[in-house]
Coordinates of C-alpha atoms in Angstrom, one line a residue:
X51 CA 7.0 -62.7 5.3
X52 CA 10.5 -63.7 6.4
X53 CA 11.2 -66.2 9.3
X54 CA 11.1 -64.6 12.8
X55 CA 13.6 -65.9 15.3
X56 CA 13.7 -65.7 19.1
X57 CA 16.5 -65.7 21.6
X58 CA 17.7 -69.0 23.2
X59 CA 17.6 -68.6 27.0
X60 CA 20.3 -71.0 28.0
X61 CA 19.2 -71.4 31.6
X62 CA 15.7 -72.3 30.5
X63 CA 16.8 -74.5 27.6
X64 CA 19.0 -76.5 30.0
X65 CA 16.0 -77.1 32.3
X66 CA 12.8 -79.1 32.2
X67 CA 11.1 -76.0 30.8
X68 CA 12.9 -76.1 27.5
X69 CA 10.1 -77.5 25.3
X70 CA 7.5 -75.3 27.1
X71 CA 9.6 -72.1 26.5
X72 CA 10.2 -72.9 22.8
X73 CA 6.7 -74.0 22.1
X74 CA 5.2 -70.8 23.7
X75 CA 7.5 -68.5 21.8
X76 CA 6.9 -70.3 18.5
X77 CA 3.2 -70.4 19.0
X78 CA 3.1 -66.6 19.5
X79 CA 5.2 -66.0 16.4
X80 CA 2.9 -68.3 14.4
X81 CA -0.2 -66.6 15.7
X82 CA 1.4 -63.2 14.8
X83 CA 2.1 -64.3 11.2
X84 CA -1.3 -65.8 10.8
X85 CA -3.2 -62.8 12.3
X86 CA -1.0 -60.4 10.3
X87 CA -2.5 -61.6 7.0
X88 CA -6.0 -61.6 8.3
X89 CA -5.8 -58.1 9.8
X90 CA -4.2 -56.9 6.6
X91 CA -7.0 -58.2 4.5
X92 CA -9.6 -56.5 6.8
X93 CA -7.7 -53.3 6.6
X94 CA -7.5 -53.5 2.8
X95 CA -11.3 -53.8 2.6
X96 CA -11.8 -50.9 5.0
X97 CA -9.0 -48.6 3.7
X98 CA -8.9 -49.3 -0.1
X99 CA -6.8 -46.2 -0.7
X100 CA -3.8 -47.4 1.3
X101 CA -0.6 -48.5 -0.6
X102 CA 0.9 -51.9 0.1
X103 CA 3.6 -50.3 2.2
X104 CA 1.1 -48.3 4.3
X105 CA -1.1 -51.4 4.6
X106 CA 1.8 -53.4 6.0
X107 CA 2.9 -50.7 8.4
X108 CA -0.7 -50.2 9.8
X109 CA -1.0 -54.0 10.2
X110 CA 2.3 -54.2 12.0
X111 CA 1.3 -51.4 14.4
X112 CA -1.8 -53.4 15.4
X113 CA -0.4 -57.0 15.7
X114 CA 3.1 -56.3 17.0
X115 CA 1.9 -56.7 20.5
X116 CA 1.6 -60.5 19.9
X117 CA 5.3 -61.1 19.4
X118 CA 7.2 -62.5 22.5
X119 CA 9.8 -60.2 24.0
X120 CA 12.3 -62.8 23.0
X121 CA 11.9 -61.9 19.3
X122 CA 15.3 -61.0 17.8
X123 CA 15.8 -57.6 16.2
X124 CA 18.7 -55.5 14.9
X125 CA 19.8 -52.0 15.9
X126 CA 22.8 -49.8 15.3
X127 CA 24.8 -47.9 17.9
X128 CA 27.1 -44.9 17.7
X129 CA 29.1 -44.3 20.9
X130 CA 32.5 -42.9 22.0
X131 CA 35.1 -45.1 23.7
X132 CA 34.6 -43.8 27.2
X133 CA 30.8 -44.3 27.1
X134 CA 31.3 -47.7 25.5
X135 CA 33.5 -48.8 28.4
X136 CA 30.8 -47.9 30.9
X137 CA 28.1 -49.6 28.8
X138 CA 30.2 -52.8 28.5
X139 CA 30.8 -52.8 32.3
X140 CA 27.0 -52.4 32.9
X141 CA 26.1 -55.2 30.5
X142 CA 28.7 -57.5 32.0
X143 CA 27.2 -56.8 35.5
X144 CA 23.7 -57.8 34.4
X145 CA 22.0 -60.9 35.8
X146 CA 20.7 -61.7 32.3
X147 CA 22.9 -63.9 30.1
X148 CA 21.9 -62.0 26.9
X149 CA 23.2 -58.8 28.3
X150 CA 26.5 -60.5 29.4
X151 CA 27.0 -62.0 26.0
X152 CA 26.3 -58.7 24.2
X153 CA 28.8 -57.0 26.6
X154 CA 31.5 -59.6 25.7
X155 CA 30.8 -59.3 22.0
X156 CA 31.0 -55.5 22.2
X157 CA 34.3 -55.7 24.2
X158 CA 35.9 -58.1 21.7
X159 CA 34.9 -55.9 18.7
X160 CA 36.0 -52.7 20.5
X161 CA 39.3 -54.1 21.6
X162 CA 40.4 -54.2 17.9
X163 CA 39.9 -50.5 17.7
X164 CA 40.6 -49.0 21.2
X165 CA 42.5 -51.7 23.2
X166 CA 43.9 -49.3 25.8
X167 CA 40.5 -48.0 27.0
X168 CA 38.3 -51.1 26.7
X169 CA 40.7 -53.5 28.5
X170 CA 39.4 -52.0 31.7
X171 CA 35.7 -52.8 31.0
X172 CA 34.9 -55.5 33.5
X173 CA 31.9 -56.6 35.6
X174 CA 31.3 -54.0 38.3
X175 CA 30.9 -55.3 41.8
X176 CA 29.3 -52.1 43.0
X177 CA 26.4 -52.5 40.4
X178 CA 26.1 -56.3 41.0
X179 CA 26.0 -56.2 44.8
X180 CA 24.0 -53.0 45.1
X181 CA 21.3 -54.4 42.8
X182 CA 21.1 -57.7 44.7
X183 CA 20.6 -56.0 48.1
X184 CA 18.2 -53.4 46.9
X185 CA 16.1 -56.1 45.3
X186 CA 16.0 -58.0 48.6
X187 CA 14.9 -54.9 50.6
X188 CA 12.2 -54.1 48.0
X189 CA 10.7 -57.6 48.1
X190 CA 10.6 -57.6 51.9
X191 CA 9.2 -54.1 52.1
X192 CA 6.7 -54.2 49.1
X193 CA 5.4 -57.7 49.2
X194 CA 1.8 -56.7 48.4
X195 CA 0.3 -56.7 44.9
X196 CA 0.2 -53.3 43.2
X197 CA -3.0 -51.3 43.4
X198 CA -2.8 -48.3 41.0
X199 CA -3.5 -48.9 37.3
X200 CA -3.3 -45.2 36.1
X201 CA -1.5 -45.1 32.8
X202 CA 0.2 -41.7 33.2
X203 CA 0.6 -39.8 36.5
X204 CA 2.7 -36.7 37.1
X205 CA 4.3 -37.6 40.4
X206 CA 6.8 -34.8 40.9
X207 CA 7.5 -31.4 39.5
X208 CA 8.9 -28.0 40.5
X209 CA 6.0 -26.0 42.1
X210 CA 7.9 -22.8 41.1
X211 CA 8.5 -23.9 37.5
X212 CA 7.1 -20.8 35.9
X213 CA 9.3 -18.5 38.0
X214 CA 12.4 -20.7 37.4
X215 CA 11.9 -20.6 33.6
X216 CA 11.2 -16.8 33.5
X217 CA 14.2 -16.1 35.7
X218 CA 16.4 -18.2 33.5
X219 CA 15.1 -16.4 30.4
X220 CA 16.2 -13.0 31.8
X221 CA 19.4 -14.3 33.5
X222 CA 21.4 -14.5 30.2
X223 CA 20.8 -10.8 29.4
X224 CA 21.4 -9.5 32.9
X225 CA 24.3 -9.0 35.4
X226 CA 22.1 -9.7 38.4
X227 CA 22.2 -12.9 40.4
X228 CA 19.6 -15.6 39.9
X229 CA 18.0 -14.9 43.3
X230 CA 17.7 -11.2 42.5
X231 CA 16.0 -11.8 39.2
X232 CA 13.7 -14.4 40.8
X233 CA 12.6 -12.0 43.4
X234 CA 11.8 -9.4 40.7
X235 CA 9.8 -12.1 38.8
X236 CA 7.8 -12.9 41.9
X237 CA 6.7 -9.3 42.2
X238 CA 5.8 -9.0 38.5
X239 CA 2.2 -9.1 37.4
X240 CA 0.6 -12.0 35.6
X241 CA 0.5 -9.9 32.4
X242 CA 4.3 -9.1 32.7
X243 CA 5.1 -12.8 33.2
X244 CA 3.0 -13.8 30.3
X245 CA 4.8 -11.3 28.1
X246 CA 8.2 -12.7 28.9
X247 CA 7.2 -16.3 28.1
X248 CA 5.4 -15.2 24.9
X249 CA 8.5 -13.5 23.7
X250 CA 10.5 -16.6 24.3
X251 CA 8.3 -19.0 22.3
X252 CA 5.9 -17.2 20.0
X253 CA 8.3 -17.1 17.0
X254 CA 9.3 -20.8 17.3
X255 CA 8.8 -22.6 14.1
X256 CA 7.8 -26.3 13.6
X257 CA 11.3 -27.5 13.4
X258 CA 12.9 -25.1 15.9
X259 CA 14.2 -26.2 19.3
X260 CA 12.9 -23.9 22.1
X261 CA 15.4 -21.9 24.1
X262 CA 17.7 -23.9 26.3
X263 CA 16.5 -22.0 29.4
X264 CA 13.4 -24.4 29.3
X265 CA 15.7 -27.0 30.7
X266 CA 15.7 -25.4 34.1
X267 CA 12.6 -27.3 35.4
X268 CA 11.8 -31.0 35.5
X269 CA 8.7 -33.3 35.5
X270 CA 8.6 -36.9 36.7
X271 CA 6.0 -39.3 35.2
X272 CA 5.0 -42.7 36.5
X273 CA 3.8 -44.5 33.3
X274 CA 2.0 -47.8 33.0
X275 CA 2.4 -49.0 29.4
X276 CA 2.8 -52.1 27.3
X277 CA 6.3 -53.4 26.5
X278 CA 6.0 -52.4 22.8
X279 CA 5.3 -48.8 23.7
X280 CA 8.1 -48.8 26.3
X281 CA 10.6 -49.8 23.6
X282 CA 9.5 -46.7 21.6
X283 CA 9.5 -44.2 24.5
X284 CA 12.8 -45.4 26.1
X285 CA 14.6 -44.2 22.9
X286 CA 14.2 -40.6 24.2
X287 CA 17.6 -40.3 25.9
X288 CA 17.5 -36.7 27.1
X289 CA 15.9 -37.8 30.3
X290 CA 16.3 -40.0 33.3
X291 CA 14.7 -43.4 33.1
X292 CA 14.0 -46.1 35.7
X293 CA 12.0 -49.1 34.5
X294 CA 10.5 -52.1 36.3
X295 CA 10.8 -55.7 35.1
X296 CA 8.1 -57.1 32.9
X297 CA 5.4 -59.2 34.5
X298 CA 1.7 -60.1 34.4
X299 CA 0.4 -58.1 37.3
X300 CA -1.1 -55.4 35.1
X301 CA -2.4 -57.6 32.3
X302 CA -2.1 -56.7 28.7
X303 CA -3.4 -54.3 26.0
X304 CA -6.0 -55.3 23.4
X305 CA -5.8 -53.3 20.1
X306 CA -9.3 -52.2 19.2
X307 CA -8.9 -53.5 15.6
X308 CA -8.3 -57.1 16.9
X309 CA -11.6 -56.9 18.7
X310 CA -13.3 -55.1 15.8
X311 CA -12.4 -57.7 13.3
X312 CA -13.5 -60.6 15.5
X313 CA -10.2 -62.0 16.8
X314 CA -10.6 -60.9 20.5
X315 CA -11.3 -64.4 21.9
X316 CA -8.4 -66.0 20.1
X317 CA -6.1 -63.2 21.1
X318 CA -7.1 -63.5 24.7
X319 CA -6.5 -67.2 24.6
X320 CA -2.9 -66.7 23.4
X321 CA -2.2 -64.0 26.0
X322 CA -3.5 -66.3 28.8
X323 CA -1.4 -69.2 27.5
X324 CA 1.7 -67.0 27.7
X325 CA 0.7 -65.8 31.1
X326 CA 0.3 -69.4 32.4
X327 CA 3.7 -70.4 31.0
X328 CA 5.3 -67.4 32.6
X329 CA 3.8 -68.3 36.0
X330 CA 5.3 -71.8 35.7
X331 CA 8.8 -70.8 34.6
X332 CA 9.1 -67.6 36.7
X333 CA 9.1 -69.7 39.9
X334 CA 12.5 -71.0 38.9
X335 CA 13.7 -68.3 36.4
X336 CA 12.1 -65.0 37.2
X337 CA 14.3 -62.7 35.0
X338 CA 14.5 -65.1 32.1
X339 CA 10.7 -65.8 32.0
X340 CA 10.1 -62.2 30.9
X341 CA 11.3 -63.2 27.4
X342 CA 8.3 -65.3 26.6
X343 CA 5.7 -62.6 27.5
X344 CA 4.2 -60.9 24.4
X345 CA 4.8 -57.1 23.9
X346 CA 1.2 -56.5 24.9
X347 CA 1.9 -57.1 28.6
X348 CA 2.2 -53.9 30.7
X349 CA 5.0 -52.7 32.9
X350 CA 5.8 -49.5 34.9
X351 CA 8.3 -46.9 33.7
X352 CA 9.5 -43.8 35.6
X353 CA 10.6 -40.9 33.4
X354 CA 12.0 -37.5 34.4
X355 CA 12.6 -34.9 31.8
X356 CA 12.9 -31.2 31.4
X357 CA 10.4 -28.8 29.8
X358 CA 12.5 -28.4 26.7
X359 CA 12.5 -32.1 26.0
X360 CA 8.8 -32.2 26.6
X361 CA 8.5 -29.7 23.8
X362 CA 10.2 -32.3 21.6
X363 CA 8.7 -35.5 22.8
X364 CA 5.0 -34.6 23.0
X365 CA 4.5 -33.0 19.5
X366 CA 6.6 -35.9 18.0
X367 CA 4.7 -38.7 19.8
X368 CA 1.2 -37.2 19.3
X369 CA 1.5 -36.6 15.5
X370 CA -1.0 -38.3 13.3
X371 CA 1.6 -40.7 12.0
X372 CA 2.7 -41.8 15.5
X373 CA 1.7 -45.3 16.8
X374 CA -1.7 -45.1 18.5
X375 CA -0.4 -46.5 21.8
X376 CA 2.3 -44.0 22.6
X377 CA 0.2 -41.2 21.1
X378 CA -2.3 -41.8 24.0
X379 CA 0.6 -41.8 26.5
X380 CA 2.0 -38.5 25.2
X381 CA -1.4 -36.9 25.2
X382 CA -1.9 -37.8 28.8
X383 CA 1.6 -36.5 29.7
X384 CA 0.6 -33.2 28.1
X385 CA -2.7 -33.0 30.0
X386 CA -0.9 -33.8 33.3
X387 CA 1.5 -30.8 32.8
X388 CA -1.2 -28.6 31.6
X389 CA -3.1 -29.1 34.8
X390 CA -0.2 -27.6 36.9
X391 CA 1.5 -25.3 34.4
X392 CA -0.9 -24.3 31.6
X393 CA 1.2 -21.2 30.8
X394 CA 4.3 -23.3 30.1
X395 CA 2.7 -25.6 27.5
X396 CA 0.6 -23.0 25.7
X397 CA 3.0 -23.0 22.7
X398 CA 3.3 -26.8 22.5
X399 CA 2.0 -28.2 19.2
X400 CA 0.0 -31.3 19.9
X401 CA -2.3 -33.4 17.7
X402 CA -5.4 -35.4 18.7
X403 CA -6.1 -33.8 22.0
X404 CA -8.1 -36.2 24.2
X405 CA -11.5 -35.1 25.3

């Protein structure tokens, strides 16, 4: 396996915590590499029919939570010049040096192609000052430790979602106003309403997007998940996301295979070591100390998305090939919506329904 690098946090490396930070990150990476081989061997004995590629993928799914958040990775980005300008400005306005450096690198690379537009990409005082002051208010108002540890909670939704969707479905083929149609829908029988919705979705194939009218209602989820799962779910961009910083308040996940194969105690020791290091460094460098926490540590994530996007996200993230951690999150999202609007999710293809 190739060498794994982690990011240099300059503020920490120029402080008394330099050795502690580097040692913690390297120890986690070494533990990951060591446990990778051991878990792989156990899986090979249990699942002898798996190919080498499948074996490595399954092993990675299990042990990836050990890696520190500081682990370096690669990604590609396709973006237009206007959006790139906003992105650079946002990165340059961040309190994290890594973001600022990426912003500068993007700007320098982009200036060679679109110098006219990108020359205006600068740190944004509105973002910087607003973030600082809202953070001060939050810390003063919410000083107590968090209480809830629910993994998925539907915290907001349109109570009249069914009427909104049914109204929108008829709106396109009518000359009446939205309110006139909605009033008619309200007076319709349950059977009539069900017929309209069935006609809208009963012919949808596995790879078909549902009608766009399903975008006229929204759901907001408060999700508690480990950082590894967060990195997967945040890639769904047709939604509104607000995420909290990473910390140790909610603990960490323990993959069942690590416990099953007898590595639970060693795993917990490494997690606790990282937690102790975080507590020491976070007193001086709160934002930067997040980088040394393993991907197993949990954080909160607020996600608002429309029904049409749910019809994409939930089947995709509950498929048998999906990572077990976000499969559980997606299943719970489905159950939360089903509680309030069973009619609206009746055509949603979902695997591994939880009991």
